Amino acid sequence: MGNKAPVLIIAIIGLMLWWVFSESQHHPEVKFGELILTEAENKNVKTAPVKKPLKNTPLIEPEASAHEPKVKDQLLADIQDWIDRYQVENRLEYHNEGLAMFEAAHQKGNLEAMTTLLGQLHSWEYNLTRPDQHVIGGDKVYIRFLSRYALRLLSCQTQPDQCDANKPYMDSYCQQDSALCNLTFQQYLDVALTPGMKMDVEALMVFYSQNMD
Amino acid sequence: MSLFDEQRNDSQTHSASMVSEQSNPNDALSTKQKNETDLSVPNHPIPSAMTTTEVPVMKGVSYLTVFRHYRQAQLCQKYIREKRMALMYHESFDFPEHIWNKAQENMAPNPDGSIDPMPEPLLQVATSHAKKCEKLLTVWREVFAKERGWSSVEGDFKQVLMSKKASSAKEKKLKELIEYDQRMADLFRTIFSTIEGTDTWTPSQIQSFHAKIKQLNGLRTPNPDADPMIQTRNDEIQAEVNRLYQQYSEQKQSNKPLAKQLVAELSALLMKTRGDLKTVDPEVFLLAKAITEVIPSDRPFAVFGLSNHESLSQTPGLENLVERDYVPTSKAFINTIAPHQGNQFLFFSTLKMAESLYYCSIGGDCSANGDLMTDWCLGLSYSKMNFEACGQDLLESELYAQLTTGQLHDINWMLTTLEAFYGQ
């Protein structure tokens, strides 16, 4: 047993070296001894221990991804702050600030933020245009309703249960017209919208989802 | 305010009630038309809200010319109202400036409080409109010998239309529709008063009732604050007032069978007028459209888009009186093209544009200086002004350019469908 121990240790080290070498061949872009870091962190690191990326995982380290929810929360917090600051007197300024935040949310592909902002950027009393009107045209009443449909459809892509037939918002349609009972949201739109409206919903979905993953 | 509300409250605005040969609705429908339109219920001679006393004949002026004065007067209502207000307060009146100041109410205030200069196209349209209205007022003063009065200019011309002889086929059709429009208003008013019932109390009993109510209201303490004793006393007074009103309501004798017959006549009249939508005359079309949408015809271009009314059977008070229901044309059209739509507001702007383009297609003036674009620009039929419509043809206007690809697609097939729907 005692004579076999060095042989075993050498064999294990050999296997490990072979495995590490073979992995580096599968990921030629990842050099041996390289550390995956953000650009900022990389500037401060001269030498570092070996870090092996796992198969099928994004090449983003937990340290980096930890910032993402914080940024997202900050945007939503800014939007909430903006909503709380609503004043009729400063309506134009307020609206322009909202448009800028929508631009930021759109660039980030943040559906939740876009949905919240579009609900607020609609003005019944003033002749102010919505950001999506600049893209596909239309009057604000028409776009407001189609926008809601488009945003819900997008949300249903990640949360399909949101468009289920048993959702409470479908009840009102069912009460109006029994032909609309037990339909999923997508089925409802298929029945309720004209061909042109469907075209516009699709155009809005394309616009909203431009920067989404 | 909806037409139905106006019917209930219009006793203040129409001062006299008089039946005349000209305004008698029985004459409005010829025997032939009655047979054609299944008017199985005989018309009931009801007093018209229109008066025909001392109506100038306007000799030497054609019926069509008077009709156009009437239409212009409708378009000038806003101008006349605002001018009269300015005169009453001894203020100077500059219509373009006035309308621009009004427009600020719908524009988000600039952060520095400044007001943008008036757009040139708006200035031109408002100036031109003011001239047309002044010209009309000159005619009105000459014909009706009125100066600075508050009487309804369009109402005065309408009275002439009700009594004047129509000569050409078009004039006869216009006259018929003017009479239907009046008959519709009279029917609504009578139906609601029939439902409400007539007093069985004597005039002195009614006088006593009003005096008692006034007395009770005078006993209330205006600001009870938090004093529960005073609040209780006020509640007791209110209970007594309610009890008296209940008594007053119960003494009225309503005539439901008559109301039902009148509703049937109304429904038949509306259905018959729908047949006139197949006309290719834009002036006849606008008038017929207003009636079939069950809206007041005094705002000529409010007829495009969706009517405020669902149907006769869904009109409060008429629920159990309708045997043959009537749905306004625009709603009926939407029900045809999208029977399972769950949101009619979604159709409003597209349908409004499609119907407007239909109006242009049958010869309606949709040019930059035409009535339609003037109406939209200055907000004459609707209170909302659309600067995008000022000084532009409909098809060249920003309003048209702003339509989405989907709306243009829908308008294209809606136009064809509308033709079939109107029966062309």
Coordinates of N, CA, C and O in Angstrom, one line a residue, chain A residues 41-48:
Chain A
E41 N -12.3 45.1 -13.6 CA -11.6 44.3 -12.7 C -10.3 43.8 -13.3 O -9.3 43.7 -12.6
N42 N -10.3 43.5 -14.5 CA -9.1 43.0 -15.2 C -7.9 43.9 -15.1 O -6.7 43.5 -15.1
K43 N -8.2 45.2 -15.1 CA -7.1 46.2 -15.0 C -6.3 46.1 -13.8 O -5.2 46.4 -13.7
N44 N -6.9 45.6 -12.7 CA -6.2 45.5 -11.4 C -5.7 44.2 -11.1 O -5.1 44.0 -10.1
V45 N -5.8 43.3 -12.0 CA -5.3 41.9 -11.8 C -4.2 41.6 -12.7 O -4.4 41.6 -14.0
K46 N -3.1 41.3 -12.2 CA -1.9 40.9 -13.0 C -1.8 39.4 -13.1 O -1.6 38.9 -14.2
T47 N -1.8 38.8 -12.0 CA -1.7 37.3 -12.0 C -2.9 36.8 -11.3 O -3.5 37.4 -10.4
A48 N -3.4 35.6 -11.7 CA -4.5 35.1 -11.0 C -4.5 33.6 -11.1 O -3.9 33.0 -12.0

